[in-house]
C-alpha cells in the first residue's frame, strides 16, 4: 500500500470526536533509508473506550505502514546519480506530515530524507504552552544537526525551510554552517544578516494587513513566560491563502492535523540584531524558491526578502500555492535535487 493510501486511511481514522473530546493521531514516517515506521500521538481522551479506539487505530495504521515498505523503496532504474540528505522543516501550525509527498519522491529517487517536527508541532508530545522560547521550538532541528557525524566523503545536508520554518533554518545555519551544503528557503521567511529575525515578521504583517488572516484566531496565552499569543489558522484562510491549488483531500487532512503555534516575535533570540552573522549564516549557500502563485506570502514580499539578502540564489516554481510540497510535489522534489547537485 502506497503513502497516499496510508494517508487516506489516516483521514478515515482521525480525528475522532466523542462528546466533544478530540482524538488526534498525527502520522510521521521515520527517516531511516532502510525502513519506514509509522508513529502516533494522542491527546485528551477522557474515556477508556476512546483509548481502546486509539490503540486499535494505531495498530491498523502501523500494520499498513509495514506492508508499504517495498512500495516506498527506490525502484530499479530510479535514483541514479549522487545521493543527498535533505532535512525538511515545516511552517507555522504544520508538522513533518506536510512533507509526505516530497519525502516519498526523494526517497524513491534514492535520497535520504529527515522531516522534523518542531516542538509542540505535528507529532511532538509537547504542548504549545510548554515551549517557552524560539530556541526551544527549534531544538529538534538543532539537535538533529548536532548529532550528524562527519562522513568519510564529507557529506553535508541540504536544509529546506518552508514559510515560518525559514527562521528555524536560519538559526541552524548560524549554529552549524559547516554541516550544510545548502539552505533552501521555500517561500519562507528569510531574515538578512545583521537584523533581528522578528523584524521580518513585523514587516510581513505590516505588508499584508490585519485583515489578511481571515478566520485565523489568536488564542489566549496560558503561560505568562511566553511573550505574545499562540494562534491557529482558520479553515477559510487555509483554503484561500495556503491550499488554493492543492488537492482538497490534503486540505481536509491538514485541517485535522494543524496545531496552535507561537510566532515568538517577542522572544529575546528573535529580537537579537546580532544573532545572524556574515561569517556563519551569511557564508552558507542560500537559495530562495519563489512561488509565484503563493497567496499567503505574496510574491512581492518574497522578492523583497531576496533583495535584502545579497548573494542569495533565486529559482522559481510555477503552478504551486503556498503549500508547494503538496500542490507540486514532483516538481519541487526535482528542483531540490537540482539545487543539491549544483
PDB file of N, CA and C in Angstrom, residues 67-163:
ATOM      1  N   UNK A  67       3.448  -2.869   5.654  1.00  0.00           N
ATOM      2  CA  UNK A  67       3.236  -3.515   4.356  1.00  0.00           C
ATOM      3  C   UNK A  67       3.620  -2.641   3.184  1.00  0.00           C
ATOM      4  N   UNK A  68       3.847  -1.322   3.453  1.00  0.00           N
ATOM      5  CA  UNK A  68       4.162  -0.404   2.357  1.00  0.00           C
ATOM      6  C   UNK A  68       5.655  -0.233   2.136  1.00  0.00           C
ATOM      7  N   UNK A  69       6.485  -0.933   2.900  1.00  0.00           N
ATOM      8  CA  UNK A  69       7.928  -0.728   2.804  1.00  0.00           C
ATOM      9  C   UNK A  69       8.449  -0.948   1.387  1.00  0.00           C
ATOM     10  N   UNK A  70       8.013  -2.021   0.750  1.00  0.00           N
ATOM     11  CA  UNK A  70       8.505  -2.309  -0.600  1.00  0.00           C
ATOM     12  C   UNK A  70       8.112  -1.222  -1.584  1.00  0.00           C
ATOM     13  N   UNK A  71       6.897  -0.706  -1.435  1.00  0.00           N
ATOM     14  CA  UNK A  71       6.448   0.336  -2.365  1.00  0.00           C
ATOM     15  C   UNK A  71       7.219   1.624  -2.194  1.00  0.00           C
ATOM     16  N   UNK A  72       7.710   1.888  -0.978  1.00  0.00           N
ATOM     17  CA  UNK A  72       8.423   3.119  -0.721  1.00  0.00           C
ATOM     18  C   UNK A  72       9.885   3.040  -1.138  1.00  0.00           C
ATOM     19  N   UNK A  73      10.421   1.849  -1.325  1.00  0.00           N
ATOM     20  CA  UNK A  73      11.838   1.697  -1.649  1.00  0.00           C
ATOM     21  C   UNK A  73      12.120   2.163  -3.066  1.00  0.00           C
ATOM     22  N   UNK A  74      13.369   2.610  -3.335  1.00  0.00           N
ATOM     23  CA  UNK A  74      13.722   3.007  -4.694  1.00  0.00           C
ATOM     24  C   UNK A  74      13.524   1.844  -5.663  1.00  0.00           C
ATOM     25  N   UNK A  75      12.999   2.129  -6.836  1.00  0.00           N
ATOM     26  CA  UNK A  75      12.780   1.103  -7.843  1.00  0.00           C
ATOM     27  C   UNK A  75      13.999   0.958  -8.736  1.00  0.00           C
ATOM     28  N   UNK A  76      14.070  -0.143  -9.432  1.00  0.00           N
ATOM     29  CA  UNK A  76      15.172  -0.356 -10.369  1.00  0.00           C
ATOM     30  C   UNK A  76      15.175   0.755 -11.400  1.00  0.00           C
ATOM     31  N   UNK A  77      16.314   1.329 -11.630  1.00  0.00           N
ATOM     32  CA  UNK A  77      16.439   2.376 -12.622  1.00  0.00           C
ATOM     33  C   UNK A  77      16.158   3.762 -12.090  1.00  0.00           C
ATOM     34  N   UNK A  78      15.635   3.851 -10.850  1.00  0.00           N
ATOM     35  CA  UNK A  78      15.362   5.154 -10.269  1.00  0.00           C
ATOM     36  C   UNK A  78      16.521   5.571  -9.378  1.00  0.00           C
ATOM     37  N   UNK A  79      16.643   6.884  -9.172  1.00  0.00           N
ATOM     38  CA  UNK A  79      17.588   7.393  -8.191  1.00  0.00           C
ATOM     39  C   UNK A  79      19.029   7.342  -8.636  1.00  0.00           C
ATOM     40  N   UNK A  80      19.292   7.327  -9.944  1.00  0.00           N
ATOM     41  CA  UNK A  80      20.664   7.321 -10.397  1.00  0.00           C
ATOM     42  C   UNK A  80      21.370   8.607 -10.040  1.00  0.00           C
ATOM     43  N   UNK A  81      22.696   8.559  -9.910  1.00  0.00           N
ATOM     44  CA  UNK A  81      23.459   9.748  -9.567  1.00  0.00           C
ATOM     45  C   UNK A  81      23.759   9.820  -8.083  1.00  0.00           C
ATOM     46  N   UNK A  82      24.316  10.963  -7.688  1.00  0.00           N
ATOM     47  CA  UNK A  82      24.736  11.135  -6.310  1.00  0.00           C
ATOM     48  C   UNK A  82      23.545  11.201  -5.357  1.00  0.00           C
ATOM     49  N   UNK A  83      23.673  10.580  -4.184  1.00  0.00           N
ATOM     50  CA  UNK A  83      22.645  10.606  -3.162  1.00  0.00           C
ATOM     51  C   UNK A  83      22.863  11.806  -2.242  1.00  0.00           C
ATOM     52  N   UNK A  84      21.763  12.431  -1.831  1.00  0.00           N
ATOM     53  CA  UNK A  84      21.835  13.595  -0.949  1.00  0.00           C
ATOM     54  C   UNK A  84      20.976  13.358   0.288  1.00  0.00           C
ATOM     55  N   UNK A  85      21.253  14.128   1.320  1.00  0.00           N
ATOM     56  CA  UNK A  85      20.461  14.076   2.551  1.00  0.00           C
ATOM     57  C   UNK A  85      19.709  15.394   2.682  1.00  0.00           C
ATOM     58  N   UNK A  86      18.384  15.326   2.652  1.00  0.00           N
ATOM     59  CA  UNK A  86      17.533  16.504   2.773  1.00  0.00           C
ATOM     60  C   UNK A  86      16.906  16.536   4.160  1.00  0.00           C
ATOM     61  N   UNK A  87      17.004  17.680   4.818  1.00  0.00           N
ATOM     62  CA  UNK A  87      16.345  17.893   6.106  1.00  0.00           C
ATOM     63  C   UNK A  87      15.249  18.927   5.882  1.00  0.00           C
ATOM     64  N   UNK A  88      14.011  18.551   6.177  1.00  0.00           N
ATOM     65  CA  UNK A  88      12.843  19.354   5.822  1.00  0.00           C
ATOM     66  C   UNK A  88      12.184  19.923   7.075  1.00  0.00           C
ATOM     67  N   UNK A  89      11.900  21.224   7.060  1.00  0.00           N
ATOM     68  CA  UNK A  89      11.329  21.913   8.216  1.00  0.00           C
ATOM     69  C   UNK A  89      10.017  22.584   7.796  1.00  0.00           C
ATOM     70  N   UNK A  90       8.977  22.306   8.515  1.00  0.00           N
ATOM     71  CA  UNK A  90       7.631  22.795   8.213  1.00  0.00           C
ATOM     72  C   UNK A  90       7.431  24.240   8.681  1.00  0.00           C
ATOM     73  N   UNK A  91       6.278  24.797   8.305  1.00  0.00           N
ATOM     74  CA  UNK A  91       5.919  26.148   8.692  1.00  0.00           C
ATOM     75  C   UNK A  91       4.980  26.190   9.887  1.00  0.00           C
ATOM     76  N   UNK A  92       4.431  27.366  10.151  1.00  0.00           N
ATOM     77  CA  UNK A  92       3.604  27.614  11.323  1.00  0.00           C
ATOM     78  C   UNK A  92       2.360  26.733  11.314  1.00  0.00           C
ATOM     79  N   UNK A  93       2.047  26.180  12.483  1.00  0.00           N
ATOM     80  CA  UNK A  93       0.857  25.353  12.724  1.00  0.00           C
ATOM     81  C   UNK A  93       0.923  23.984  12.050  1.00  0.00           C
ATOM     82  N   UNK A  94       1.909  23.727  11.209  1.00  0.00           N
ATOM     83  CA  UNK A  94       2.012  22.465  10.493  1.00  0.00           C
ATOM     84  C   UNK A  94       3.006  21.527  11.182  1.00  0.00           C
ATOM     85  N   UNK A  95       3.323  20.438  10.516  1.00  0.00           N
ATOM     86  CA  UNK A  95       4.249  19.466  11.065  1.00  0.00           C
ATOM     87  C   UNK A  95       4.974  18.736   9.955  1.00  0.00           C
ATOM     88  N   UNK A  96       5.796  17.772  10.341  1.00  0.00           N
ATOM     89  CA  UNK A  96       6.546  16.994   9.345  1.00  0.00           C
ATOM     90  C   UNK A  96       5.626  16.300   8.352  1.00  0.00           C
ATOM     91  N   UNK A  97       4.386  16.045   8.758  1.00  0.00           N
ATOM     92  CA  UNK A  97       3.433  15.356   7.893  1.00  0.00           C
ATOM     93  C   UNK A  97       3.215  16.066   6.551  1.00  0.00           C
ATOM     94  N   UNK A  98       3.370  17.394   6.521  1.00  0.00           N
ATOM     95  CA  UNK A  98       3.065  18.113   5.279  1.00  0.00           C
ATOM     96  C   UNK A  98       4.071  17.816   4.165  1.00  0.00           C
ATOM     97  N   UNK A  99       5.191  17.191   4.500  1.00  0.00           N
ATOM     98  CA  UNK A  99       6.213  16.867   3.504  1.00  0.00           C
ATOM     99  C   UNK A  99       6.039  15.470   2.914  1.00  0.00           C
ATOM    100  N   UNK A 100       4.945  14.762   3.226  1.00  0.00           N
ATOM    101  CA  UNK A 100       4.899  13.339   2.899  1.00  0.00           C
ATOM    102  C   UNK A 100       5.031  13.059   1.405  1.00  0.00           C
ATOM    103  N   UNK A 101       4.509  13.917   0.553  1.00  0.00           N
ATOM    104  CA  UNK A 101       4.610  13.677  -0.892  1.00  0.00           C
ATOM    105  C   UNK A 101       6.045  13.879  -1.395  1.00  0.00           C
ATOM    106  N   UNK A 102       6.660  14.978  -0.992  1.00  0.00           N
ATOM    107  CA  UNK A 102       8.028  15.265  -1.422  1.00  0.00           C
ATOM    108  C   UNK A 102       9.001  14.248  -0.822  1.00  0.00           C
ATOM    109  N   UNK A 103       8.794  13.909   0.447  1.00  0.00           N
ATOM    110  CA  UNK A 103       9.669  12.916   1.080  1.00  0.00           C
ATOM    111  C   UNK A 103       9.606  11.588   0.340  1.00  0.00           C
ATOM    112  N   UNK A 104       8.412  11.198  -0.075  1.00  0.00           N
ATOM    113  CA  UNK A 104       8.250   9.951  -0.828  1.00  0.00           C
ATOM    114  C   UNK A 104       9.006  10.015  -2.152  1.00  0.00           C
ATOM    115  N   UNK A 105       8.862  11.123  -2.859  1.00  0.00           N
ATOM    116  CA  UNK A 105       9.528  11.270  -4.154  1.00  0.00           C
ATOM    117  C   UNK A 105      11.051  11.243  -4.000  1.00  0.00           C
ATOM    118  N   UNK A 106      11.555  11.925  -2.995  1.00  0.00           N
ATOM    119  CA  UNK A 106      13.000  11.969  -2.793  1.00  0.00           C
ATOM    120  C   UNK A 106      13.545  10.609  -2.376  1.00  0.00           C
ATOM    121  N   UNK A 107      12.840   9.921  -1.497  1.00  0.00           N
ATOM    122  CA  UNK A 107      13.296   8.597  -1.066  1.00  0.00           C
ATOM    123  C   UNK A 107      13.247   7.606  -2.227  1.00  0.00           C
ATOM    124  N   UNK A 108      12.200   7.705  -3.024  1.00  0.00           N
ATOM    125  CA  UNK A 108      12.089   6.796  -4.170  1.00  0.00           C
ATOM    126  C   UNK A 108      13.238   7.003  -5.143  1.00  0.00           C
ATOM    127  N   UNK A 109      13.741   8.231  -5.201  1.00  0.00           N
ATOM    128  CA  UNK A 109      14.889   8.523  -6.066  1.00  0.00           C
ATOM    129  C   UNK A 109      16.207   8.147  -5.410  1.00  0.00           C
ATOM    130  N   UNK A 110      16.147   7.579  -4.207  1.00  0.00           N
ATOM    131  CA  UNK A 110      17.352   7.079  -3.552  1.00  0.00           C
ATOM    132  C   UNK A 110      17.989   8.006  -2.557  1.00  0.00           C
ATOM    133  N   UNK A 111      17.354   9.144  -2.260  1.00  0.00           N
ATOM    134  CA  UNK A 111      17.933  10.110  -1.341  1.00  0.00           C
ATOM    135  C   UNK A 111      17.484   9.846   0.096  1.00  0.00           C
ATOM    136  N   UNK A 112      18.243  10.381   1.025  1.00  0.00           N
ATOM    137  CA  UNK A 112      17.889  10.292   2.442  1.00  0.00           C
ATOM    138  C   UNK A 112      17.083  11.527   2.816  1.00  0.00           C
ATOM    139  N   UNK A 113      16.019  11.341   3.591  1.00  0.00           N
ATOM    140  CA  UNK A 113      15.139  12.441   3.965  1.00  0.00           C
ATOM    141  C   UNK A 113      14.891  12.408   5.466  1.00  0.00           C
ATOM    142  N   UNK A 114      15.033  13.549   6.101  1.00  0.00           N
ATOM    143  CA  UNK A 114      14.676  13.718   7.504  1.00  0.00           C
ATOM    144  C   UNK A 114      13.666  14.857   7.587  1.00  0.00           C
ATOM    145  N   UNK A 115      12.418  14.514   7.869  1.00  0.00           N
ATOM    146  CA  UNK A 115      11.365  15.519   8.048  1.00  0.00           C
ATOM    147  C   UNK A 115      11.085  15.637   9.534  1.00  0.00           C
ATOM    148  N   UNK A 116      11.270  16.824  10.070  1.00  0.00           N
ATOM    149  CA  UNK A 116      11.232  17.026  11.518  1.00  0.00           C
ATOM    150  C   UNK A 116       9.986  17.762  11.974  1.00  0.00           C
ATOM    151  N   UNK A 117       9.517  17.423  13.163  1.00  0.00           N
ATOM    152  CA  UNK A 117       8.509  18.207  13.869  1.00  0.00           C
ATOM    153  C   UNK A 117       9.218  19.158  14.824  1.00  0.00           C
ATOM    154  N   UNK A 118       8.941  20.447  14.717  1.00  0.00           N
ATOM    155  CA  UNK A 118       9.435  21.361  15.730  1.00  0.00           C
ATOM    156  C   UNK A 118       8.652  21.128  17.026  1.00  0.00           C
ATOM    157  N   UNK A 119       9.113  21.675  18.132  1.00  0.00           N
ATOM    158  CA  UNK A 119       8.489  21.419  19.428  1.00  0.00           C
ATOM    159  C   UNK A 119       7.044  21.911  19.437  1.00  0.00           C
ATOM    160  N   UNK A 120       6.149  21.068  19.940  1.00  0.00           N
ATOM    161  CA  UNK A 120       4.713  21.350  20.028  1.00  0.00           C
ATOM    162  C   UNK A 120       4.047  21.433  18.658  1.00  0.00           C
ATOM    163  N   UNK A 121       4.671  20.826  17.649  1.00  0.00           N
ATOM    164  CA  UNK A 121       4.107  20.798  16.295  1.00  0.00           C
ATOM    165  C   UNK A 121       4.016  19.353  15.825  1.00  0.00           C
ATOM    166  N   UNK A 122       3.086  19.090  14.917  1.00  0.00           N
ATOM    167  CA  UNK A 122       2.968  17.743  14.380  1.00  0.00           C
ATOM    168  C   UNK A 122       2.753  16.713  15.466  1.00  0.00           C
ATOM    169  N   UNK A 123       3.606  15.687  15.498  1.00  0.00           N
ATOM    170  CA  UNK A 123       3.500  14.607  16.478  1.00  0.00           C
ATOM    171  C   UNK A 123       4.327  14.856  17.736  1.00  0.00           C
ATOM    172  N   UNK A 124       4.872  16.053  17.892  1.00  0.00           N
ATOM    173  CA  UNK A 124       5.631  16.371  19.092  1.00  0.00           C
ATOM    174  C   UNK A 124       4.738  16.237  20.325  1.00  0.00           C
ATOM    175  N   UNK A 125       5.225  15.597  21.397  1.00  0.00           N
ATOM    176  CA  UNK A 125       4.396  15.446  22.599  1.00  0.00           C
ATOM    177  C   UNK A 125       4.245  16.731  23.408  1.00  0.00           C
ATOM    178  N   UNK A 126       5.050  17.736  23.114  1.00  0.00           N
ATOM    179  CA  UNK A 126       4.994  18.984  23.878  1.00  0.00           C
ATOM    180  C   UNK A 126       3.728  19.769  23.547  1.00  0.00           C
ATOM    181  N   UNK A 127       3.255  20.533  24.519  1.00  0.00           N
ATOM    182  CA  UNK A 127       2.148  21.460  24.308  1.00  0.00           C
ATOM    183  C   UNK A 127       2.689  22.842  24.000  1.00  0.00           C
ATOM    184  N   UNK A 128       1.883  23.649  23.323  1.00  0.00           N
ATOM    185  CA  UNK A 128       2.337  24.970  22.906  1.00  0.00           C
ATOM    186  C   UNK A 128       2.704  25.843  24.097  1.00  0.00           C
ATOM    187  N   UNK A 129       2.036  25.653  25.239  1.00  0.00           N
ATOM    188  CA  UNK A 129       2.336  26.476  26.412  1.00  0.00           C
ATOM    189  C   UNK A 129       3.546  25.969  27.196  1.00  0.00           C
ATOM    190  N   UNK A 130       4.156  24.877  26.729  1.00  0.00           N
ATOM    191  CA  UNK A 130       5.366  24.355  27.363  1.00  0.00           C
ATOM    192  C   UNK A 130       6.635  24.796  26.641  1.00  0.00           C
ATOM    193  N   UNK A 131       6.492  25.321  25.433  1.00  0.00           N
ATOM    194  CA  UNK A 131       7.650  25.717  24.631  1.00  0.00           C
ATOM    195  C   UNK A 131       7.845  27.215  24.825  1.00  0.00           C
ATOM    196  N   UNK A 132       8.795  27.575  25.672  1.00  0.00           N
ATOM    197  CA  UNK A 132       8.901  28.956  26.141  1.00  0.00           C
ATOM    198  C   UNK A 132       9.664  29.877  25.210  1.00  0.00           C
ATOM    199  N   UNK A 133      10.589  29.344  24.428  1.00  0.00           N
ATOM    200  CA  UNK A 133      11.443  30.197  23.610  1.00  0.00           C
ATOM    201  C   UNK A 133      11.516  29.676  22.183  1.00  0.00           C
ATOM    202  N   UNK A 134      11.971  30.538  21.284  1.00  0.00           N
ATOM    203  CA  UNK A 134      12.130  30.118  19.897  1.00  0.00           C
ATOM    204  C   UNK A 134      13.220  29.057  19.777  1.00  0.00           C
ATOM    205  N   UNK A 135      14.242  29.143  20.611  1.00  0.00           N
ATOM    206  CA  UNK A 135      15.279  28.106  20.579  1.00  0.00           C
ATOM    207  C   UNK A 135      14.704  26.764  21.005  1.00  0.00           C
ATOM    208  N   UNK A 136      13.839  26.764  22.021  1.00  0.00           N
ATOM    209  CA  UNK A 136      13.183  25.519  22.422  1.00  0.00           C
ATOM    210  C   UNK A 136      12.330  24.969  21.284  1.00  0.00           C
ATOM    211  N   UNK A 137      11.629  25.849  20.617  1.00  0.00           N
ATOM    212  CA  UNK A 137      10.794  25.438  19.482  1.00  0.00           C
ATOM    213  C   UNK A 137      11.647  24.798  18.385  1.00  0.00           C
ATOM    214  N   UNK A 138      12.816  25.357  18.124  1.00  0.00           N
ATOM    215  CA  UNK A 138      13.702  24.887  17.049  1.00  0.00           C
ATOM    216  C   UNK A 138      14.641  23.777  17.493  1.00  0.00           C
ATOM    217  N   UNK A 139      14.570  23.382  18.756  1.00  0.00           N
ATOM    218  CA  UNK A 139      15.545  22.423  19.280  1.00  0.00           C
ATOM    219  C   UNK A 139      15.570  21.092  18.531  1.00  0.00           C
ATOM    220  N   UNK A 140      14.447  20.542  18.080  1.00  0.00           N
ATOM    221  CA  UNK A 140      14.548  19.284  17.323  1.00  0.00           C
ATOM    222  C   UNK A 140      15.460  19.394  16.100  1.00  0.00           C
ATOM    223  N   UNK A 141      15.430  20.518  15.427  1.00  0.00           N
ATOM    224  CA  UNK A 141      16.312  20.730  14.272  1.00  0.00           C
ATOM    225  C   UNK A 141      17.758  20.894  14.719  1.00  0.00           C
ATOM    226  N   UNK A 142      17.978  21.713  15.738  1.00  0.00           N
ATOM    227  CA  UNK A 142      19.339  21.943  16.217  1.00  0.00           C
ATOM    228  C   UNK A 142      19.958  20.644  16.728  1.00  0.00           C
ATOM    229  N   UNK A 143      19.160  19.841  17.417  1.00  0.00           N
ATOM    230  CA  UNK A 143      19.665  18.573  17.938  1.00  0.00           C
ATOM    231  C   UNK A 143      19.990  17.602  16.810  1.00  0.00           C
ATOM    232  N   UNK A 144      19.149  17.582  15.770  1.00  0.00           N
ATOM    233  CA  UNK A 144      19.397  16.677  14.643  1.00  0.00           C
ATOM    234  C   UNK A 144      20.689  17.021  13.929  1.00  0.00           C
ATOM    235  N   UNK A 145      20.952  18.311  13.722  1.00  0.00           N
ATOM    236  CA  UNK A 145      22.189  18.714  13.047  1.00  0.00           C
ATOM    237  C   UNK A 145      23.401  18.486  13.942  1.00  0.00           C
ATOM    238  N   UNK A 146      23.234  18.720  15.245  1.00  0.00           N
ATOM    239  CA  UNK A 146      24.348  18.493  16.171  1.00  0.00           C
ATOM    240  C   UNK A 146      24.730  17.020  16.211  1.00  0.00           C
ATOM    241  N   UNK A 147      23.761  16.132  15.994  1.00  0.00           N
ATOM    242  CA  UNK A 147      24.011  14.693  16.073  1.00  0.00           C
ATOM    243  C   UNK A 147      24.619  14.117  14.803  1.00  0.00           C
ATOM    244  N   UNK A 148      24.654  14.895  13.737  1.00  0.00           N
ATOM    245  CA  UNK A 148      25.234  14.390  12.495  1.00  0.00           C
ATOM    246  C   UNK A 148      26.721  14.132  12.672  1.00  0.00           C
ATOM    247  N   UNK A 149      27.157  12.960  12.249  1.00  0.00           N
ATOM    248  CA  UNK A 149      28.572  12.625  12.311  1.00  0.00           C
ATOM    249  C   UNK A 149      29.213  12.934  10.973  1.00  0.00           C
ATOM    250  N   UNK A 150      30.379  13.569  10.981  1.00  0.00           N
ATOM    251  CA  UNK A 150      31.069  13.824   9.708  1.00  0.00           C
ATOM    252  C   UNK A 150      31.326  12.511   8.981  1.00  0.00           C
ATOM    253  N   UNK A 151      30.907  12.431   7.748  1.00  0.00           N
ATOM    254  CA  UNK A 151      31.097  11.197   6.988  1.00  0.00           C
ATOM    255  C   UNK A 151      32.432  11.226   6.260  1.00  0.00           C
ATOM    256  N   UNK A 152      32.851  10.052   5.806  1.00  0.00           N
ATOM    257  CA  UNK A 152      34.146   9.964   5.153  1.00  0.00           C
ATOM    258  C   UNK A 152      34.244  10.777   3.886  1.00  0.00           C
ATOM    259  N   UNK A 153      33.113  10.949   3.184  1.00  0.00           N
ATOM    260  CA  UNK A 153      33.163  11.710   1.940  1.00  0.00           C
ATOM    261  C   UNK A 153      32.767  13.165   2.135  1.00  0.00           C
ATOM    262  N   UNK A 154      32.691  13.600   3.413  1.00  0.00           N
ATOM    263  CA  UNK A 154      32.381  14.995   3.688  1.00  0.00           C
ATOM    264  C   UNK A 154      30.952  15.377   3.387  1.00  0.00           C
ATOM    265  N   UNK A 155      30.007  14.433   3.519  1.00  0.00           N
ATOM    266  CA  UNK A 155      28.604  14.695   3.225  1.00  0.00           C
ATOM    267  C   UNK A 155      28.052  15.812   4.117  1.00  0.00           C
ATOM    268  N   UNK A 156      27.338  16.713   3.495  1.00  0.00           N
ATOM    269  CA  UNK A 156      26.622  17.759   4.216  1.00  0.00           C
ATOM    270  C   UNK A 156      25.166  17.748   3.763  1.00  0.00           C
ATOM    271  N   UNK A 157      24.283  18.259   4.611  1.00  0.00           N
ATOM    272  CA  UNK A 157      22.861  18.153   4.331  1.00  0.00           C
ATOM    273  C   UNK A 157      22.360  19.368   3.556  1.00  0.00           C
ATOM    274  N   UNK A 158      21.259  19.157   2.840  1.00  0.00           N
ATOM    275  CA  UNK A 158      20.522  20.238   2.200  1.00  0.00           C
ATOM    276  C   UNK A 158      19.346  20.549   3.121  1.00  0.00           C
ATOM    277  N   UNK A 159      19.371  21.708   3.727  1.00  0.00           N
ATOM    278  CA  UNK A 159      18.370  22.101   4.718  1.00  0.00           C
ATOM    279  C   UNK A 159      17.294  22.937   4.034  1.00  0.00           C
ATOM    280  N   UNK A 160      16.037  22.516   4.184  1.00  0.00           N
ATOM    281  CA  UNK A 160      14.926  23.175   3.500  1.00  0.00           C
ATOM    282  C   UNK A 160      13.924  23.672   4.537  1.00  0.00           C
ATOM    283  N   UNK A 161      13.645  24.968   4.523  1.00  0.00           N
ATOM    284  CA  UNK A 161      12.656  25.537   5.425  1.00  0.00           C
ATOM    285  C   UNK A 161      11.501  26.128   4.650  1.00  0.00           C
ATOM    286  N   UNK A 162      10.292  25.885   5.122  1.00  0.00           N
ATOM    287  CA  UNK A 162       9.087  26.396   4.471  1.00  0.00           C
ATOM    288  C   UNK A 162       8.411  27.432   5.357  1.00  0.00           C
ATOM    289  N   UNK A 163       8.026  28.559   4.773  1.00  0.00           N
ATOM    290  CA  UNK A 163       7.224  29.572   5.453  1.00  0.00           C
ATOM    291  C   UNK A 163       7.925  30.026   6.744  1.00  0.00           C
TER     292      UNK A 163
END
